[in-house]
CSV table of C-alpha atoms in Angstrom, one decimal:
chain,number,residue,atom,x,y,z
A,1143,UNK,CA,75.5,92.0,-122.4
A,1144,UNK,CA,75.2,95.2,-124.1
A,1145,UNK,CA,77.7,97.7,-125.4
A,1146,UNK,CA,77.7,101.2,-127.2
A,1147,UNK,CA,77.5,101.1,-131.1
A,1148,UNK,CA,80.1,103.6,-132.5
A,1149,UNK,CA,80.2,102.3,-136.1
A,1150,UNK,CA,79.3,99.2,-138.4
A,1151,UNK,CA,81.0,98.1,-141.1
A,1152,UNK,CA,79.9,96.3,-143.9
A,1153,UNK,CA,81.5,94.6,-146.5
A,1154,UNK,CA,80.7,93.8,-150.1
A,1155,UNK,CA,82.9,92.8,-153.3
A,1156,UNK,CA,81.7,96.2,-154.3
A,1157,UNK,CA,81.3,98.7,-151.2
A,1158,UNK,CA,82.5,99.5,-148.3
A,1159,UNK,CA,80.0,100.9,-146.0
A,1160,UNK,CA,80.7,102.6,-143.2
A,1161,UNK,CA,78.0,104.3,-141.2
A,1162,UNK,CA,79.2,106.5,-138.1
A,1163,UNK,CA,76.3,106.4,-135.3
A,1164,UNK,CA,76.0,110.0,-133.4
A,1165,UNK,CA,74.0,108.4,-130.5
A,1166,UNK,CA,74.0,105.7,-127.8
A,1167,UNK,CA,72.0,102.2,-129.0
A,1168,UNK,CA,72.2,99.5,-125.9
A,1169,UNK,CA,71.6,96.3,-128.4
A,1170,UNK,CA,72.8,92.6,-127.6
A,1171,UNK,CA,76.0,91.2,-129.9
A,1172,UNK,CA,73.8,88.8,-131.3
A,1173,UNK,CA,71.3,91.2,-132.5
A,1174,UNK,CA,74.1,93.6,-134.1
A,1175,UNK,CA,75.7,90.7,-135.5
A,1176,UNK,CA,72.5,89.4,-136.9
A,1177,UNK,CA,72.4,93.1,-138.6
A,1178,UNK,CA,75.3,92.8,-140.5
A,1179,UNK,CA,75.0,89.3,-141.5
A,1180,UNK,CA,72.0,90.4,-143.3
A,1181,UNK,CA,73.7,93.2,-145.0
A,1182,UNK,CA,76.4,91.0,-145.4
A,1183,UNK,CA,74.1,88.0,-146.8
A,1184,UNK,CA,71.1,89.6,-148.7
A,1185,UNK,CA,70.4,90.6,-152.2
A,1186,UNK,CA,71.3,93.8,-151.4
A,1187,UNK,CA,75.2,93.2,-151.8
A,1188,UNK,CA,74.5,91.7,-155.5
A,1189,UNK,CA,74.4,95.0,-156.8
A,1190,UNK,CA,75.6,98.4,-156.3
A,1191,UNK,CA,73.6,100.8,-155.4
A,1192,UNK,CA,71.8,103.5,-158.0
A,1193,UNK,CA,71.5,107.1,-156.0
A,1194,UNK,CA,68.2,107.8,-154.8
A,1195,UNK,CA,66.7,109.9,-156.8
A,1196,UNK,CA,62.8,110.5,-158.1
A,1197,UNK,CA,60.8,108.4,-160.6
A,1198,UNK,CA,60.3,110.6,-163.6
A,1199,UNK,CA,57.7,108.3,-165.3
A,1200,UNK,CA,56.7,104.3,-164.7
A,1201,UNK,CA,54.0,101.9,-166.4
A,1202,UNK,CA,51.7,100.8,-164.5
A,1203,UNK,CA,49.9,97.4,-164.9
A,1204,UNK,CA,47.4,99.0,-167.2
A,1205,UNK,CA,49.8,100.4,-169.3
A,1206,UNK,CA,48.9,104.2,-168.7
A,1207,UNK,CA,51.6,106.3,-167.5
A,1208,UNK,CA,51.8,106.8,-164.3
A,1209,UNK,CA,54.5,110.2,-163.1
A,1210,UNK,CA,55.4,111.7,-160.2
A,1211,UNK,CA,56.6,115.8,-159.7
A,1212,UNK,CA,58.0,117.2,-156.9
A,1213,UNK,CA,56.5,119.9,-155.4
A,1214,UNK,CA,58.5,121.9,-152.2
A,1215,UNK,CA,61.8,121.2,-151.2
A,1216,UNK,CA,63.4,118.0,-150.3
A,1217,UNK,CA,64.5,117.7,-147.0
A,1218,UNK,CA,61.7,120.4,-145.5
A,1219,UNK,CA,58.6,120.2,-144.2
A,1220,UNK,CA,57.2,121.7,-147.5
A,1221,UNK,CA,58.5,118.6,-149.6
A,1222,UNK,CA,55.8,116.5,-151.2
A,1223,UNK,CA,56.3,114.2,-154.2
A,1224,UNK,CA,53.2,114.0,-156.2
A,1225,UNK,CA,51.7,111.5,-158.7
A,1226,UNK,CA,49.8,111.7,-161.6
A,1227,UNK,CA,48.0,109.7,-164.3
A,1228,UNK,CA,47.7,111.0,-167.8
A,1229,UNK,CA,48.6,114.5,-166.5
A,1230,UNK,CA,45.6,114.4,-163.6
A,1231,UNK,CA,46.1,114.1,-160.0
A,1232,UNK,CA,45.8,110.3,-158.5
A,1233,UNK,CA,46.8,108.8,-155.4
A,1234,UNK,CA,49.0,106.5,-155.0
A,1235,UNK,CA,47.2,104.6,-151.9
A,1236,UNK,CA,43.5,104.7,-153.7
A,1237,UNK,CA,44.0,104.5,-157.6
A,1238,UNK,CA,47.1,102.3,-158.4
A,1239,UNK,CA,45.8,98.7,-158.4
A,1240,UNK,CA,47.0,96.3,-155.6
A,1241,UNK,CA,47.6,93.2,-157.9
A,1242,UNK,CA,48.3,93.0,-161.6
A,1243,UNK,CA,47.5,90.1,-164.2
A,1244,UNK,CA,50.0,88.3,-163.5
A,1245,UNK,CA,49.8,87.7,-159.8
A,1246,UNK,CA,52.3,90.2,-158.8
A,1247,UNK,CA,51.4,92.9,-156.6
A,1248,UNK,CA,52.2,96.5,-156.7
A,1249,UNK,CA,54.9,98.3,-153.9
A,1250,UNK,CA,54.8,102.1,-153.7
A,1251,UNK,CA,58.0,102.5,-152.8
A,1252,UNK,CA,58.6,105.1,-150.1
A,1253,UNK,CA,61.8,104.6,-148.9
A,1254,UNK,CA,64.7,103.7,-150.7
A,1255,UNK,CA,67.5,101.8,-149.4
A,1256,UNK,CA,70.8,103.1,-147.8
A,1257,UNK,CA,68.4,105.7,-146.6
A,1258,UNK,CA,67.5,107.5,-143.7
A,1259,UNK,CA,64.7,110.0,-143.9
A,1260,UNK,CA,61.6,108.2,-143.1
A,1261,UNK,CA,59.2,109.5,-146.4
A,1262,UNK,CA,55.5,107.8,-146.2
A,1263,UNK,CA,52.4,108.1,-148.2
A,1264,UNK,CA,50.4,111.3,-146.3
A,1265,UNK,CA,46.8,109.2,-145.9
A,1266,UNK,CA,45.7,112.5,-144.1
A,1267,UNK,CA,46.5,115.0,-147.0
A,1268,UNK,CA,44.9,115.0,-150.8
A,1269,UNK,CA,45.9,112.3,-153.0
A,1270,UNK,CA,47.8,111.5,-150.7
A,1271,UNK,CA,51.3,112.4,-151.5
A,1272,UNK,CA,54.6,111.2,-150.5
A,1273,UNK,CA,55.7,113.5,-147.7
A,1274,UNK,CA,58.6,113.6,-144.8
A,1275,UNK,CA,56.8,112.0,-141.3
A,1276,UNK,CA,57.2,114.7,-138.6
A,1277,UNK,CA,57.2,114.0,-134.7
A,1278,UNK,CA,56.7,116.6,-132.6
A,1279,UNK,CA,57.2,119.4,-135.2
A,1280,UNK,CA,60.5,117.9,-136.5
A,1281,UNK,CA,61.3,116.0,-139.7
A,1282,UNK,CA,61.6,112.1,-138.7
A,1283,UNK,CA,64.9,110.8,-140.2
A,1284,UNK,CA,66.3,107.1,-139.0
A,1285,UNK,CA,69.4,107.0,-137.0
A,1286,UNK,CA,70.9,104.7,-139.2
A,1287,UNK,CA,70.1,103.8,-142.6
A,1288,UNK,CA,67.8,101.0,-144.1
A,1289,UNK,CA,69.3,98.1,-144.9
A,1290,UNK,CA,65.8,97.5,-147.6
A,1291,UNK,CA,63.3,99.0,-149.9
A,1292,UNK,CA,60.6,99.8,-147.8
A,1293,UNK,CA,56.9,101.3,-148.7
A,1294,UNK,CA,53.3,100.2,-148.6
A,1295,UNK,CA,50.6,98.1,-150.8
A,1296,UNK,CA,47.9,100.0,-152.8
A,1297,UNK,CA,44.6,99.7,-151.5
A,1298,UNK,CA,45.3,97.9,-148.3
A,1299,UNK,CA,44.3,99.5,-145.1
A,1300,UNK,CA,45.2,98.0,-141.6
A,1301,UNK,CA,42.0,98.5,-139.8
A,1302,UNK,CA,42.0,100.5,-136.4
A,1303,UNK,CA,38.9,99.8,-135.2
A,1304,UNK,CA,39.2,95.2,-135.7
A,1305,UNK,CA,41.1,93.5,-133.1
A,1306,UNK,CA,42.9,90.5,-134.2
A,1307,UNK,CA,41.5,87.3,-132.9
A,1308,UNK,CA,44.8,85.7,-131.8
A,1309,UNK,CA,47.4,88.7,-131.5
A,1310,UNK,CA,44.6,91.2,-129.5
A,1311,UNK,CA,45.7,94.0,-131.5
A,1312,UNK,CA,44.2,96.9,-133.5
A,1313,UNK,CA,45.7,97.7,-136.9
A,1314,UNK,CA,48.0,101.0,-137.3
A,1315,UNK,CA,45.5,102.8,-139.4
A,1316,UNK,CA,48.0,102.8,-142.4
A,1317,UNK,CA,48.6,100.8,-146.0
A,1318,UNK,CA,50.2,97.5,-144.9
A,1319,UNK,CA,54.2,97.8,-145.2
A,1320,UNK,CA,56.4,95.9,-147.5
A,1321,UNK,CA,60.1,95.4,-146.8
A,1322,UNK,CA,61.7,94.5,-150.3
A,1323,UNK,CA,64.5,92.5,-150.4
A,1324,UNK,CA,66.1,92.6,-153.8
A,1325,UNK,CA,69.6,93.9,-155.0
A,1326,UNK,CA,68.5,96.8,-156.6
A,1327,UNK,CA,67.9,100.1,-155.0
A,1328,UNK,CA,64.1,101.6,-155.8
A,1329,UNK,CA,63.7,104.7,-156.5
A,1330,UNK,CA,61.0,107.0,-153.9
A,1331,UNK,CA,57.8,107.1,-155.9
A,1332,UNK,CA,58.4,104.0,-158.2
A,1333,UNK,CA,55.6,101.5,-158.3
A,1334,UNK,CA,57.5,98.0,-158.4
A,1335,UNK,CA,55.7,94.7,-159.2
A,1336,UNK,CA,56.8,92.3,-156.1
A,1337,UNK,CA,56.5,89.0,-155.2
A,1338,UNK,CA,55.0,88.6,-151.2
A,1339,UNK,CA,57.4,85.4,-149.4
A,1340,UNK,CA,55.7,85.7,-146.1
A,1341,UNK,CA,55.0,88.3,-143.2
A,1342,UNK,CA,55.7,89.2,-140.0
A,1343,UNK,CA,53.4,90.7,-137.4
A,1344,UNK,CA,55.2,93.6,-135.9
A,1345,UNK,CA,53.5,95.1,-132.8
A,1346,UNK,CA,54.2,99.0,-132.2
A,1347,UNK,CA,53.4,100.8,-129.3
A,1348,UNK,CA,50.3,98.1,-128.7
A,1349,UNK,CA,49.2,98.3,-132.5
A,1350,UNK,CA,49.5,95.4,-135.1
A,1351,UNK,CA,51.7,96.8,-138.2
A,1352,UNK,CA,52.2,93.6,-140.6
A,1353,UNK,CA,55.6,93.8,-142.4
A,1354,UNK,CA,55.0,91.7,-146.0
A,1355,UNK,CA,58.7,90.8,-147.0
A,1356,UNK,CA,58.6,90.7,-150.6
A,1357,UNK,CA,61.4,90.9,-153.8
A,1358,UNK,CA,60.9,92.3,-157.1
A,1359,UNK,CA,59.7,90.3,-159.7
A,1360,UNK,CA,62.5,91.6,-161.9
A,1361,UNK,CA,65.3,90.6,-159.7
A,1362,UNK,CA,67.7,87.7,-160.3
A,1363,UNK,CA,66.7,86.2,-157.1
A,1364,UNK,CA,63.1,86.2,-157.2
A,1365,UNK,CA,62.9,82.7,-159.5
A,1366,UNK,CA,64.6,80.9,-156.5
A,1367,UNK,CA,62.8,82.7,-153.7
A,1368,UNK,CA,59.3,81.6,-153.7
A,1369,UNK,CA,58.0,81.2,-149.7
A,1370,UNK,CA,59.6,81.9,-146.9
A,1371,UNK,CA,61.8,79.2,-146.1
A,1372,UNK,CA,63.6,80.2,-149.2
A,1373,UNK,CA,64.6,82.9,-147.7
A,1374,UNK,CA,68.5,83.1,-146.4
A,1375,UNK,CA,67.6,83.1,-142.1
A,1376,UNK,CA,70.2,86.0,-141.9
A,1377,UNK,CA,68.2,88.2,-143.7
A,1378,UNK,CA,64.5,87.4,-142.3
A,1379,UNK,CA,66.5,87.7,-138.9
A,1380,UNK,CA,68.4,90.9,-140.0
A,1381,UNK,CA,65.0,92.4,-140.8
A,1382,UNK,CA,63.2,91.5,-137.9
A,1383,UNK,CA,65.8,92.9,-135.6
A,1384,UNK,CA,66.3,96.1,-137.3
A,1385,UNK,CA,62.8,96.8,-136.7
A,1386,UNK,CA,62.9,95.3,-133.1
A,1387,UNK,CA,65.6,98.3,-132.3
A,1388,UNK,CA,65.0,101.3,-135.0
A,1389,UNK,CA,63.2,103.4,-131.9
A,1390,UNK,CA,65.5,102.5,-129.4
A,1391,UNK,CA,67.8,105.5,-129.8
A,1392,UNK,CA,64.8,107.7,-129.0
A,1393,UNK,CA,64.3,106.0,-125.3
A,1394,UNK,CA,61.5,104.4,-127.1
A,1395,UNK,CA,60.8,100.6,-126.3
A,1396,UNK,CA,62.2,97.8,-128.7
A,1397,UNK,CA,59.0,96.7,-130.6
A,1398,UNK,CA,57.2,93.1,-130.2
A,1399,UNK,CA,55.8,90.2,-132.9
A,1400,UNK,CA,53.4,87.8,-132.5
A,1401,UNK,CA,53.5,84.3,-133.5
A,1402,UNK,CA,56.6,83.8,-131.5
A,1403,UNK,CA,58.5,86.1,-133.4
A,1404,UNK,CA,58.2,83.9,-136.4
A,1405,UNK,CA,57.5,84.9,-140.1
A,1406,UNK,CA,54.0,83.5,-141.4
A,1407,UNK,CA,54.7,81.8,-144.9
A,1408,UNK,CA,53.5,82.7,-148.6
A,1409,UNK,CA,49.5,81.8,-148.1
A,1410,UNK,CA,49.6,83.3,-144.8
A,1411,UNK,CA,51.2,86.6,-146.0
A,1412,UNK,CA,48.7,86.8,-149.2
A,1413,UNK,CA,45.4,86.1,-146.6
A,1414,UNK,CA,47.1,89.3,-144.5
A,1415,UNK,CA,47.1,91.0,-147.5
A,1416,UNK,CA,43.4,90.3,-148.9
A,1417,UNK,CA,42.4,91.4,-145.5
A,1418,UNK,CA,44.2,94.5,-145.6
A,1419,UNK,CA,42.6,95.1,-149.1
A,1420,UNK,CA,38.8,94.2,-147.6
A,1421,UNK,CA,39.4,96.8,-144.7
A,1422,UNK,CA,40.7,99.1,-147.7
A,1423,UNK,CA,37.3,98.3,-149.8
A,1424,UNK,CA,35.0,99.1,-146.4
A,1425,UNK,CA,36.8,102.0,-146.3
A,1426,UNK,CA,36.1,103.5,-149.7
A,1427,UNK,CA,33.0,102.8,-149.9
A,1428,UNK,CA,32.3,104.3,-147.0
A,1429,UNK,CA,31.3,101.4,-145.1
A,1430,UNK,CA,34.0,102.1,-142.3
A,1431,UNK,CA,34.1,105.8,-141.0
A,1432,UNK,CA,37.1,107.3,-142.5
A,1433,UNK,CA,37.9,109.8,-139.6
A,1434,UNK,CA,40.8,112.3,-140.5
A,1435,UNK,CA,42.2,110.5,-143.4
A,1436,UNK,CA,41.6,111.6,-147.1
A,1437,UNK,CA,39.4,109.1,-149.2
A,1438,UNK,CA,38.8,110.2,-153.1
């Protein structure tokens, strides 16, 4: 059966959440229910939540110091949050390393949780700032918020042009996605060290768009989550339905995985990921035509 969502309600020892939907979502109980078990269940309700706001300056694995500026104004077309190394222009996607000494990788974060407005790294403009996605001339914002951290790998690229020998699918010509599943909420621009616990292979619209479920190394949680199955079920489910739905409102299909829907452990996730970061290398070099998108 499916019914209209008006409201959901989530409870914490610390919040109260209350999120007022403006639109009409046909989605099953089960799959609502699943939703706010994983709200209910994950990290996420260790913690209260820090206001989103933008990274003034963060280490990166090298030491060096990495900052980000804001240049336009938030919530406009013109917005674009900037990073920079020792006072000079980088990009986040090209010149942050993917993996640091210790074997923790690096998230850009784009999207911090609790939030709606659906911020990505711009692979088509210089150095690739952090921008505001647009559809059809309008600022893309999510009709409910994110229940994650959510934001890309460094030097990853999902490949356009390869087909996947079991799924049949082209990659979505962007940085593979990580969903973060820790307590704490990262800020837009911040370049967290995570630990990958599996992945699951999204299809969108007929393209292949790998989600890496990940947690920070720095959260409480990440000693005793190490692979997948360590992961509580309501919150690999919780995230696999959210993005199942997320377009819905927009008369858009609910999206598809592969592998029977199932979340591809640790080794798998980390083979996805070197993948990703061979495409990436092609890529740079030149190897792979780079089309519209910027390459420094």
């Amino acid at each position: 059966s499916s019914f209209v969502v008006a409201s959901l309600i989530v409870l914490d020892p610390f919040i109260v959440f209350l999120t007022s939907i403006s639109y009409t979502m046909k989605i099953s109980q089960a799959a609502l229910a699943v939703l706010v078990l994983s709200a209910r269940a994950s990290a996420w309700t260790t913690a209260r939540h820090a206001p989103a706001r933008f990274l003034a300056t963060q280490l990166h694995s090298t030491a060096t110091a990495i900052a980000t500026e804001v240049d336009g104004e938030e919530a406009t077309e013109s917005f674009r949050l900037k990073f920079t190394e020792d006072s000079k222009p980088i990009s986040p996607w090209h010149d942050i390393a993917l993996k640091n000494d210790d074997g923790s990788y690096n998230m850009v974060v784009e999207i911090p949780k609790m939030t709606k407005a659906k911020m990505e790294v711009a692979t088509k403009e210089e150095n690739n700032p952090i921008a505001q996605d647009m559809k059809k001339g309008k600022l893309r914002d999510y009709h409910g918020p994110i229940f994650w951290n959510y934001g890309c790998l460094p030097q990853t690229w999902e490949d356009p042009t390869v087909k996947h020998p079991e799924l049949g699918c082209f990659g979505d010509d962007d940085p593979i996605d990580v969903v973060e599943i820790g307590s704490a909420s990262l800020s837009m621009g911040s370049i967290k060290p995570v630990k990958p616990l599996g992945v699951l292979a999204m299809i969108d619209d007929g393209e292949l768009d790998w989600k890496v479920l990940a947690i920070a190394t720095d959260d409480p949680l990440a000693e005793e989550w190490n692979d997948i199955d360590d992961v509580p079920a309501a919150i690999k489910d919780g995230v696999r339905e959210w993005f199942r739905w997320y377009k819905t409102p927009d008369d858009k299909p609910i999206n598809e995985f592969g592998f029977d829907e199932k979340y591809l452990d640790k080794a798998e996730a980390l083979k996805v990921i070197d993948e990703t970061n061979e495409a990436w290398a092609k890529l740079k070099s030149g190897e792979t035509e780079a089309g519209k998108l910027w390459i420094n």
